[in-house]
Amino acid sequence: MTGLLQRQLRDFAVAAALAVIIASVAFVAARNHDVIDRQLSLAQHSVAALISDKEVLPTVHGALIGPAISSAKHPELRHREINEGTTWRRLGHAPDDKLFYDAATRFDRDHVPFVELLRDGSGRAIAANSYGPEIAVAITAPAAPAPYPLLVMIGVLGLGGALCAAGALVGGRAAMAGALGGIAILGVPALLWQSWFAALVIAMIAAGTAWLQHTGMTDRFARGLVRNRVAVSFLAPAGLSMLVLVAAPFVLGILLGFYDHHQGTWTFVGIHNFIEILSGNGRALDDPLNFWFILGVTVLWTICNVLLHVTIGVALALLLSRKWLRGKGVFRMLLILPWAIPNYITALMWHGMFDGQYGAVNSILHGLGMDGVSWFTSWTAAFSANVITNTWLGFPFMMVVALGALETIPKELYEAAAVDGASPWQRFRHITLPHLRPALGPAVALGSIWTFNMFNVIFLVSGGKPGDATNILVTDAYRWAFERGDRYGMAAAYGTIIFLILLLWNVFGARIVKSKGDDS
């Protein structure tokens, strides 16, 4: 009986840890959503109070903003006045004056009332509406979030542990029922916070734990941990790091793709983001914002770069493997430098070199009697600039891989082929290339993934010019997240699609490489 009780509480402790994490995340989400709703509602009602000539709450900074007045000396310069009570003053350097000025200017431009959270992370909200020739603006004070319900969590943990212990003491099916009920009760706080998904996940954890315990798998797993505790102690830090740094962000990124973010509020939209992306959102196929256009640019970008990386890398490796070449160590060091320098520094250097007026590339062209190129005003020139930069960055990796593979080829094969009268091309085709393929296969796969997601070169060299036409998928995802209305859900959906594309490419690419290796 004591052993059953210990096993029951052991399994409860593991499942309860997961349940508490999920419930805590649900609480934070519910708390933030509540604070946002409360702040937006307070700002909106405060503006309505200003319009109705009523007093606003002391915690709300409300005022009437006058129309923009042009300067007599410099008509292009304008100022506004603010009335926070009974007198008017000119907007100047008071803490919220810039917020008031920007809100009034936005309302004059759009002629649409608005209410939203400020983007300074303070949790304050701002609202604006018309009041005759003036504009009523209200700014709320920073909101204090609700404290973590520690006592509630301790209470449900104690109740859950008691149910598990009671089930173990009774024994039989009651043990399974106790485990199920004791863990499932941890989802009650999530239900109170109206986090139905979190409550469902906790219920699934409870059901899974009870079933695994009933089949004896938890006992076998625990015995395995004890038996291999030395190996587990070595693997645990790396496993925990992978869980926190890779698995958790990966799952979170996939989940965010099913939500839409607007003014700090997350709304579940299902597969709407994916439909909007894959349908092109009604844009023409040659529109730079159409997903299929961007995908075509990304695929072309990847193919061109990988081909150049492999061709130049293998050619230089063959050259450096020649016996008659002197100073191989110096040449190897110099050719590896582009790969050793951080790619964002290299991208910034090449961006300056491609400058139309002062860039080194156009200066060289002028010195050769050729016309300069406006590198970022046409798609072909901008795309070529990106490819040149990334080729400079990528060929050293392929060269190093090819050099290593060439060192493993037995010299006797070349000597036998030469005796048989094989030409240099035949020796390369039938000896060198088959021995390079096993090493270049994984290198090409890695190079394809790196190039497919090469954010720095596109963002820092061409910046997507002209008109976002040279963006690839990863840079377009960035723009959805930070330049097109903070649509983090759309960016997350892009990330999921990119992952699936690369997964398919690696699965089929590995099969192709393997089949060619078997044929050779």
XYZ file of N, CA and C in Angstrom, residues 34-224:
573
model
N -7.917 41.009 -19.551
C -8.812 41.794 -18.697
C -8.299 43.221 -18.533
N -6.985 43.367 -18.326
C -6.406 44.705 -18.170
C -6.589 45.521 -19.443
N -6.370 44.891 -20.588
C -6.512 45.593 -21.863
C -7.944 46.048 -22.061
N -8.899 45.149 -21.839
C -10.309 45.521 -21.999
C -10.686 46.656 -21.049
N -10.198 46.564 -19.810
C -10.542 47.593 -18.820
C -9.947 48.948 -19.204
N -8.715 48.959 -19.678
C -8.076 50.211 -20.060
C -8.734 50.835 -21.282
N -9.038 50.019 -22.282
C -9.689 50.546 -23.487
C -11.071 51.096 -23.157
N -11.810 50.376 -22.320
C -13.140 50.840 -21.946
C -13.065 52.142 -21.149
N -12.077 52.235 -20.249
C -11.926 53.443 -19.442
C -11.584 54.642 -20.323
N -10.678 54.455 -21.283
C -10.319 55.559 -22.179
C -11.515 56.005 -23.017
N -12.283 55.043 -23.516
C -13.429 55.371 -24.349
C -14.508 56.120 -23.543
N -14.779 55.645 -22.340
C -15.780 56.308 -21.514
C -15.301 57.691 -21.061
N -14.012 57.864 -20.889
C -13.485 59.171 -20.496
C -13.641 60.181 -21.616
N -13.423 59.755 -22.851
C -13.638 60.656 -23.980
C -15.112 61.034 -24.083
N -15.983 60.051 -23.870
C -17.415 60.348 -23.884
C -17.785 61.338 -22.786
N -17.140 61.231 -21.615
C -17.394 62.179 -20.528
C -16.924 63.586 -20.901
N -15.775 63.686 -21.570
C -15.292 65.000 -22.007
C -16.265 65.641 -22.993
N -16.782 64.837 -23.911
C -17.716 65.361 -24.904
C -19.010 65.819 -24.239
N -19.395 65.137 -23.169
C -20.630 65.481 -22.454
C -20.386 66.530 -21.371
N -19.204 67.146 -21.338
C -18.851 68.172 -20.348
C -18.913 67.643 -18.925
N -18.588 66.372 -18.761
C -18.529 65.781 -17.435
C -17.065 65.620 -17.028
N -16.846 65.467 -15.735
C -15.499 65.280 -15.233
C -15.061 63.830 -15.438
N -13.773 63.660 -15.739
C -13.220 62.320 -15.886
C -12.609 61.895 -14.557
N -12.287 60.628 -14.454
C -11.697 60.113 -13.231
C -10.321 60.732 -12.989
N -9.919 60.859 -11.727
C -8.593 61.453 -11.438
C -7.436 60.677 -12.049
N -7.643 59.375 -12.287
C -6.561 58.555 -12.849
C -6.443 58.697 -14.366
N -7.343 59.479 -14.978
C -7.338 59.650 -16.429
C -6.922 61.078 -16.757
N -6.003 61.205 -17.675
C -5.564 62.523 -18.142
C -6.373 62.870 -19.390
N -7.401 63.691 -19.214
C -8.260 64.067 -20.322
C -8.133 65.540 -20.638
N -8.286 65.869 -21.929
C -8.145 67.264 -22.336
C -8.797 67.469 -23.697
N -9.064 68.740 -23.990
C -9.554 69.147 -25.307
C -8.386 69.763 -26.071
N -8.200 69.318 -27.295
C -7.099 69.794 -28.140
C -7.669 70.674 -29.229
N -7.120 71.864 -29.365
C -7.592 72.785 -30.381
C -7.063 72.447 -31.761
N -7.587 73.111 -32.801
C -7.116 72.853 -34.173
C -5.673 73.312 -34.359
N -5.031 72.774 -35.372
C -3.647 73.143 -35.666
C -3.581 74.575 -36.168
N -2.627 75.344 -35.624
C -2.467 76.752 -35.976
C -1.104 76.921 -36.635
N -1.090 77.505 -37.849
C 0.161 77.704 -38.580
C 0.931 78.879 -37.988
N 2.254 78.745 -38.017
C 3.109 79.816 -37.537
C 3.085 80.980 -38.516
N 3.077 82.207 -37.991
C 3.050 83.387 -38.869
C 4.355 83.528 -39.642
N 5.450 83.154 -39.015
C 6.755 83.298 -39.660
C 7.079 82.122 -40.573
N 6.707 80.904 -40.112
C 6.970 79.691 -40.899
C 5.657 78.940 -41.047
N 4.903 79.168 -42.120
C 3.566 78.561 -42.262
C 3.580 77.032 -42.245
N 4.724 76.426 -42.604
C 4.767 74.968 -42.624
C 4.806 74.381 -41.207
N 5.136 75.214 -40.218
C 5.171 74.772 -38.828
C 3.826 75.058 -38.164
N 3.343 74.102 -37.395
C 2.043 74.270 -36.745
C 2.157 73.917 -35.261
N 1.251 74.485 -34.496
C 1.175 74.149 -33.082
C -0.290 74.020 -32.686
N -0.504 73.458 -31.515
C -1.863 73.275 -30.992
C -1.906 73.757 -29.547
N -3.147 74.020 -29.108
C -3.355 74.394 -27.720
C -4.209 73.338 -27.036
N -4.042 73.243 -25.717
C -4.720 72.212 -24.940
C -5.459 72.858 -23.782
N -6.645 72.331 -23.503
C -7.461 72.795 -22.380
C -7.687 71.607 -21.443
N -7.016 71.640 -20.283
C -7.133 70.553 -19.315
C -8.104 70.878 -18.189
N -8.754 72.001 -18.268
C -9.703 72.396 -17.222
C -10.480 73.618 -17.644
N -9.951 74.788 -17.293
C -10.641 76.043 -17.620
C -9.799 76.955 -18.498
N -8.503 76.703 -18.601
C -7.630 77.589 -19.377
C -6.941 76.815 -20.489
N -6.548 77.575 -21.504
C -5.840 77.002 -22.638
C -4.357 77.319 -22.519
N -3.551 76.372 -22.914
C -2.107 76.585 -22.982
C -1.569 75.923 -24.234
N -0.413 76.327 -24.620
C 0.199 75.762 -25.824
C 0.865 74.435 -25.490
N 0.650 73.440 -26.358
C 1.309 72.151 -26.170
C 2.817 72.335 -26.270
N 3.513 71.838 -25.251
C 4.957 72.027 -25.228
C 5.697 70.786 -24.786
N 6.268 70.859 -23.582
C 7.151 69.795 -23.128
C 6.613 69.061 -21.908
N 5.349 69.193 -21.616
C 4.760 68.421 -20.514
C 4.800 66.933 -20.862
N 4.752 66.048 -19.865
C 4.956 64.615 -20.115
C 4.076 64.019 -21.215
N 2.778 64.370 -21.255
C 1.866 63.744 -22.226
C 1.569 64.623 -23.431
N 2.249 65.758 -23.558
C 1.907 66.693 -24.633
C 2.092 66.088 -26.023
N 3.165 65.335 -26.206
C 3.394 64.734 -27.533
C 2.298 63.723 -27.867
N 1.851 62.952 -26.858
C 0.774 61.994 -27.097
C -0.505 62.708 -27.500
N -0.805 63.828 -26.823
C -1.996 64.597 -27.183
C -1.885 65.152 -28.604
N -0.720 65.692 -28.939
C -0.525 66.278 -30.272
C -0.654 65.207 -31.356
N 0.001 64.073 -31.147
C -0.052 63.000 -32.150
C -1.469 62.452 -32.305
N -2.212 62.329 -31.193
C -3.582 61.822 -31.276
C -4.472 62.777 -32.052
N -4.328 64.085 -31.791
C -5.132 65.071 -32.516
C -4.772 65.097 -33.993
N -3.482 65.001 -34.302
C -3.048 64.991 -35.711
C -3.578 63.760 -36.433
N -3.543 62.623 -35.764
C -4.078 61.393 -36.369
C -5.576 61.510 -36.623
N -6.305 62.105 -35.669
C -7.745 62.245 -35.859
C -8.045 63.198 -37.020
N -7.295 64.298 -37.118
C -7.485 65.224 -38.246
C -7.211 64.552 -39.576
N -6.261 63.636 -39.591
C -5.900 62.953 -40.839
C -6.930 61.907 -41.239
N -7.386 61.099 -40.269
C -8.277 59.979 -40.581
C -9.754 60.303 -40.391
N -10.049 61.286 -39.547
C -11.439 61.649 -39.226
C -12.229 60.439 -38.712
N -11.561 59.603 -37.923
C -12.193 58.395 -37.371
C -11.852 58.323 -35.875
N -12.855 58.193 -35.003
C -12.542 58.012 -33.579
C -11.729 56.734 -33.368
N -10.838 56.744 -32.398
C -10.029 55.552 -32.156
C -9.761 55.401 -30.665
N -9.499 54.176 -30.269
C -9.060 53.847 -28.916
C -8.093 52.681 -29.035
N -6.936 52.791 -28.399
C -5.922 51.752 -28.499
C -4.941 51.869 -27.340
N -4.157 50.808 -27.172
C -3.102 50.824 -26.167
C -1.890 51.570 -26.703
N -1.217 52.287 -25.823
C 0.042 52.903 -26.205
C 1.106 51.819 -26.384
N 2.046 52.075 -27.256
C 3.056 51.070 -27.567
C 4.329 51.232 -26.748
N 4.222 51.909 -25.606
C 5.406 52.100 -24.771
C 5.528 51.038 -23.693
N 4.624 50.030 -23.699
C 4.685 48.962 -22.720
C 4.175 49.330 -21.344
N 3.591 50.518 -21.197
C 3.102 50.956 -19.887
C 1.716 50.426 -19.560
N 1.010 49.914 -20.560
C -0.355 49.440 -20.333
C -1.384 50.550 -20.379
N -0.960 51.771 -20.731
C -1.908 52.879 -20.831
C -2.664 52.805 -22.150
N -3.868 53.383 -22.145
C -4.690 53.433 -23.352
C -4.985 54.884 -23.689
N -5.218 55.156 -24.966
C -5.535 56.501 -25.432
C -6.735 56.428 -26.354
N -7.609 57.408 -26.260
C -8.808 57.478 -27.100
C -9.003 58.912 -27.557
N -9.620 59.072 -28.720
C -9.851 60.411 -29.273
C -11.158 60.428 -30.046
N -11.857 61.584 -29.980
C -13.102 61.776 -30.721
C -13.306 63.275 -30.895
N -14.170 63.639 -31.827
C -14.389 65.056 -32.125
C -15.321 65.680 -31.099
N -15.101 66.975 -30.858
C -15.955 67.757 -29.970
C -16.068 69.148 -30.584
N -16.900 69.229 -31.615
C -16.992 70.459 -32.376
C -15.715 70.689 -33.152
N -15.154 71.886 -33.077
C -13.879 72.139 -33.771
C -12.685 71.573 -33.014
N -12.931 71.107 -31.806
C -11.847 70.590 -30.977
C -11.869 69.054 -30.974
N -10.858 68.492 -30.356
C -10.724 67.037 -30.296
C -10.561 66.639 -28.833
N -11.417 65.733 -28.381
C -11.336 65.233 -27.008
C -10.403 64.031 -26.980
N -9.405 64.088 -26.112
C -8.411 63.015 -25.996
C -8.288 62.628 -24.523
N -8.255 61.320 -24.264
C -8.103 60.813 -22.897
C -7.002 59.772 -22.861
N -6.147 59.869 -21.841
C -5.049 58.918 -21.645
C -5.174 58.345 -20.242
N -5.262 57.033 -20.152
C -5.410 56.392 -18.843
C -4.062 56.264 -18.152
N -4.124 56.061 -16.848
C -2.904 55.820 -16.067
C -2.455 54.377 -16.264
N -1.192 54.075 -15.993
C -0.738 52.677 -16.100
C -1.574 51.767 -15.211
N -1.897 50.597 -15.739
C -2.746 49.647 -15.009
C -1.879 48.676 -14.228
N -2.292 48.377 -13.015
C -1.599 47.383 -12.193
C -2.246 46.024 -12.402
N -1.507 45.028 -12.880
C -2.109 43.707 -13.109
C -2.466 43.022 -11.797
N -3.414 42.131 -11.869
C -3.830 41.377 -10.681
C -2.693 40.477 -10.206
N -2.536 40.291 -8.891
C -1.456 39.436 -8.373
C -1.707 37.968 -8.699
N -0.627 37.208 -8.723
C -0.742 35.778 -9.001
C -1.523 35.094 -7.874
N -2.528 34.265 -8.206
C -3.359 33.627 -7.167
C -2.639 32.443 -6.520
N -1.612 32.754 -5.733
C -0.784 31.699 -5.145
C -1.601 30.798 -4.220
N -2.449 31.401 -3.386
C -3.227 30.608 -2.446
C -4.206 29.684 -3.164
N -4.778 30.165 -4.277
C -5.688 29.324 -5.058
C -4.947 28.107 -5.598
N -3.743 28.322 -6.139
C -2.982 27.216 -6.696
C -2.554 26.240 -5.602
N -2.161 26.779 -4.444
C -1.797 25.887 -3.339
C -3.000 25.058 -2.901
N -4.183 25.698 -2.870
C -5.391 24.987 -2.466
C -5.748 23.853 -3.403
N -5.720 24.108 -4.735
C -6.089 23.040 -5.675
C -5.015 21.957 -5.707
N -3.747 22.345 -5.499
C -2.696 21.326 -5.423
C -2.912 20.415 -4.214
N -3.247 21.023 -3.076
C -3.513 20.207 -1.898
C -4.711 19.301 -2.086
N -5.788 19.835 -2.687
C -6.973 19.021 -2.926
C -6.679 17.897 -3.916
N -5.928 18.222 -4.986
C -5.573 17.194 -5.964
C -4.711 16.112 -5.367
N -3.715 16.520 -4.537
C -2.881 15.530 -3.888
C -3.663 14.645 -2.932
N -4.646 15.235 -2.238
C -5.476 14.450 -1.319
C -6.312 13.423 -2.077
N -6.867 13.806 -3.221
C -7.651 12.865 -4.027
C -6.781 11.712 -4.520
N -5.573 12.032 -4.976
C -4.666 10.981 -5.442
C -4.304 10.026 -4.298
N -3.999 10.603 -3.148
C -3.633 9.764 -2.004
C -4.802 8.888 -1.559
N -6.012 9.468 -1.571
C -7.184 8.683 -1.178
C -7.407 7.528 -2.136
N -7.247 7.766 -3.438
C -7.400 6.697 -4.415
C -6.392 5.594 -4.212
N -5.126 5.973 -3.868
C -4.092 4.959 -3.635
C -4.391 4.134 -2.398
N -4.928 4.768 -1.373
C -5.227 4.040 -0.142
C -6.366 3.046 -0.340
N -7.344 3.401 -1.173
C -8.448 2.474 -1.455
C -7.964 1.350 -2.355
N -7.139 1.703 -3.366
C -6.588 0.695 -4.268
C -7.550 0.334 -5.379
N -7.097 -0.525 -6.311
C -7.920 -0.973 -7.421
C -8.212 0.152 -8.396
N -9.434 0.175 -8.890
C -9.826 1.207 -9.843
C -9.883 2.589 -9.199
N -10.025 2.618 -7.882
C -10.067 3.903 -7.193
C -8.745 4.659 -7.346
N -7.637 3.923 -7.480
C -6.337 4.573 -7.673
C -6.303 5.326 -8.997
N -6.820 4.680 -10.049
C -6.866 5.335 -11.351
C -7.817 6.528 -11.318
N -8.978 6.357 -10.670
C -9.932 7.454 -10.563
C -9.355 8.601 -9.741
N -8.608 8.264 -8.671
C -7.993 9.305 -7.856
C -6.958 10.100 -8.634
N -6.149 9.406 -9.439
C -5.155 10.099 -10.260
C -5.836 11.006 -11.283
N -6.891 10.473 -11.917
C -7.607 11.257 -12.923
C -8.245 12.495 -12.296
N -8.954 12.316 -11.190
C -9.629 13.441 -10.565
C -8.676 14.422 -9.912
N -7.613 13.897 -9.284
C -6.665 14.766 -8.602
C -5.930 15.690 -9.550
N -5.590 15.202 -10.735
C -4.888 16.048 -11.709
C -5.882 16.935 -12.456
N -7.051 16.375 -12.795
C -8.039 17.149 -13.547
C -8.531 18.348 -12.760
N -8.565 18.248 -11.426
C -9.069 19.360 -10.617
C -8.157 20.579 -10.726
N -6.915 20.367 -11.159
C -6.003 21.499 -11.354
C -6.438 22.379 -12.513
N -7.359 21.888 -13.338
C -7.879 22.698 -14.432
C -9.019 23.604 -14.018
N -9.481 23.487 -12.765
C -10.591 24.339 -12.305
C -10.238 25.822 -12.370
N -9.024 26.249 -11.889
C -8.696 27.674 -12.031
C -8.737 28.152 -13.476
N -8.280 27.325 -14.417
C -8.333 27.716 -15.825
C -9.777 27.910 -16.281
N -10.687 27.072 -15.791
C -12.100 27.256 -16.125
C -12.630 28.565 -15.552
N -12.207 28.911 -14.334
C -12.651 30.167 -13.737
C -12.141 31.369 -14.528
N -10.983 31.221 -15.144
C -10.435 32.304 -15.960
C -10.916 32.223 -17.404
N -11.853 31.306 -17.675
C -12.444 31.114 -19.006
C -11.391 30.753 -20.052
N -10.368 30.030 -19.613
C -9.354 29.523 -20.542
C -9.697 28.068 -20.853
N -10.635 27.896 -21.780
C -11.156 26.556 -22.046
C -10.093 25.647 -22.637
N -9.244 26.196 -23.478
C -8.205 25.362 -24.103
C -7.227 24.848 -23.053
N -6.821 25.728 -22.115
C -5.900 25.299 -21.054
C -6.542 24.229 -20.186
N -7.833 24.401 -19.863
C -8.529 23.389 -19.054
C -8.595 22.053 -19.788
N -8.815 22.103 -21.112
C -8.864 20.872 -21.904
C -7.503 20.178 -21.913
N -6.434 20.938 -22.051
C -5.090 20.348 -22.057
C -4.790 19.696 -20.707
N -5.163 20.346 -19.616
C -4.930 19.767 -18.287
C -5.743 18.488 -18.115
N -6.988 18.481 -18.607
C -7.806 17.264 -18.537
C -7.169 16.133 -19.344
N -6.589 16.466 -20.507
C -5.915 15.451 -21.315
C -4.678 14.925 -20.597
N -3.948 15.801 -19.917
C -2.786 15.355 -19.135
C -3.240 14.410 -18.032
N -4.365 14.757 -17.388
C -4.888 13.892 -16.317
C -5.262 12.522 -16.856
N -5.981 12.492 -17.983
C -6.393 11.220 -18.567
C -5.180 10.414 -19.021
N -4.211 11.081 -19.637
C -3.011 10.374 -20.086
C -2.199 9.811 -18.939
N -2.067 10.589 -17.864
C -1.313 10.111 -16.703
C -2.002 8.907 -16.055
N -3.321 9.002 -15.920
C -4.064 7.887 -15.321
C -3.932 6.624 -16.159
N -4.000 6.757 -17.476
C -3.885 5.579 -18.357
C -2.475 4.998 -18.316
N -1.456 5.876 -18.382
C -0.074 5.399 -18.319
C 0.208 4.717 -16.991
N -0.355 5.260 -15.919
C -0.174 4.636 -14.608
C -0.861 3.284 -14.538
N -2.050 3.186 -15.129
C -2.792 1.929 -15.109
C -2.070 0.840 -15.889
N -1.416 1.205 -17.001
C -0.695 0.222 -17.818
C 0.707 -0.071 -17.280
N 1.125 0.656 -16.244
C 2.441 0.410 -15.654
C 3.585 1.100 -16.355
N 3.283 1.960 -17.329
C 4.357 2.608 -18.080
C 5.082 3.644 -17.234
N 4.389 4.311 -16.329
C 5.068 5.287 -15.473
C 6.074 4.591 -14.557
N 5.721 3.386 -14.065
C 6.657 2.643 -13.221
C 7.890 2.215 -14.005
N 7.681 1.731 -15.219
C 8.823 1.312 -16.053
C 9.708 2.512 -16.392
N 9.074 3.634 -16.663
C 9.856 4.842 -16.979
C 10.664 5.290 -15.772
N 10.051 5.248 -14.576
C 10.770 5.643 -13.364
C 11.934 4.697 -13.076
N 11.706 3.379 -13.249
C 12.801 2.420 -13.027
C 13.928 2.654 -14.024
N 13.563 2.981 -15.254
C 14.591 3.265 -16.255
C 15.420 4.488 -15.890
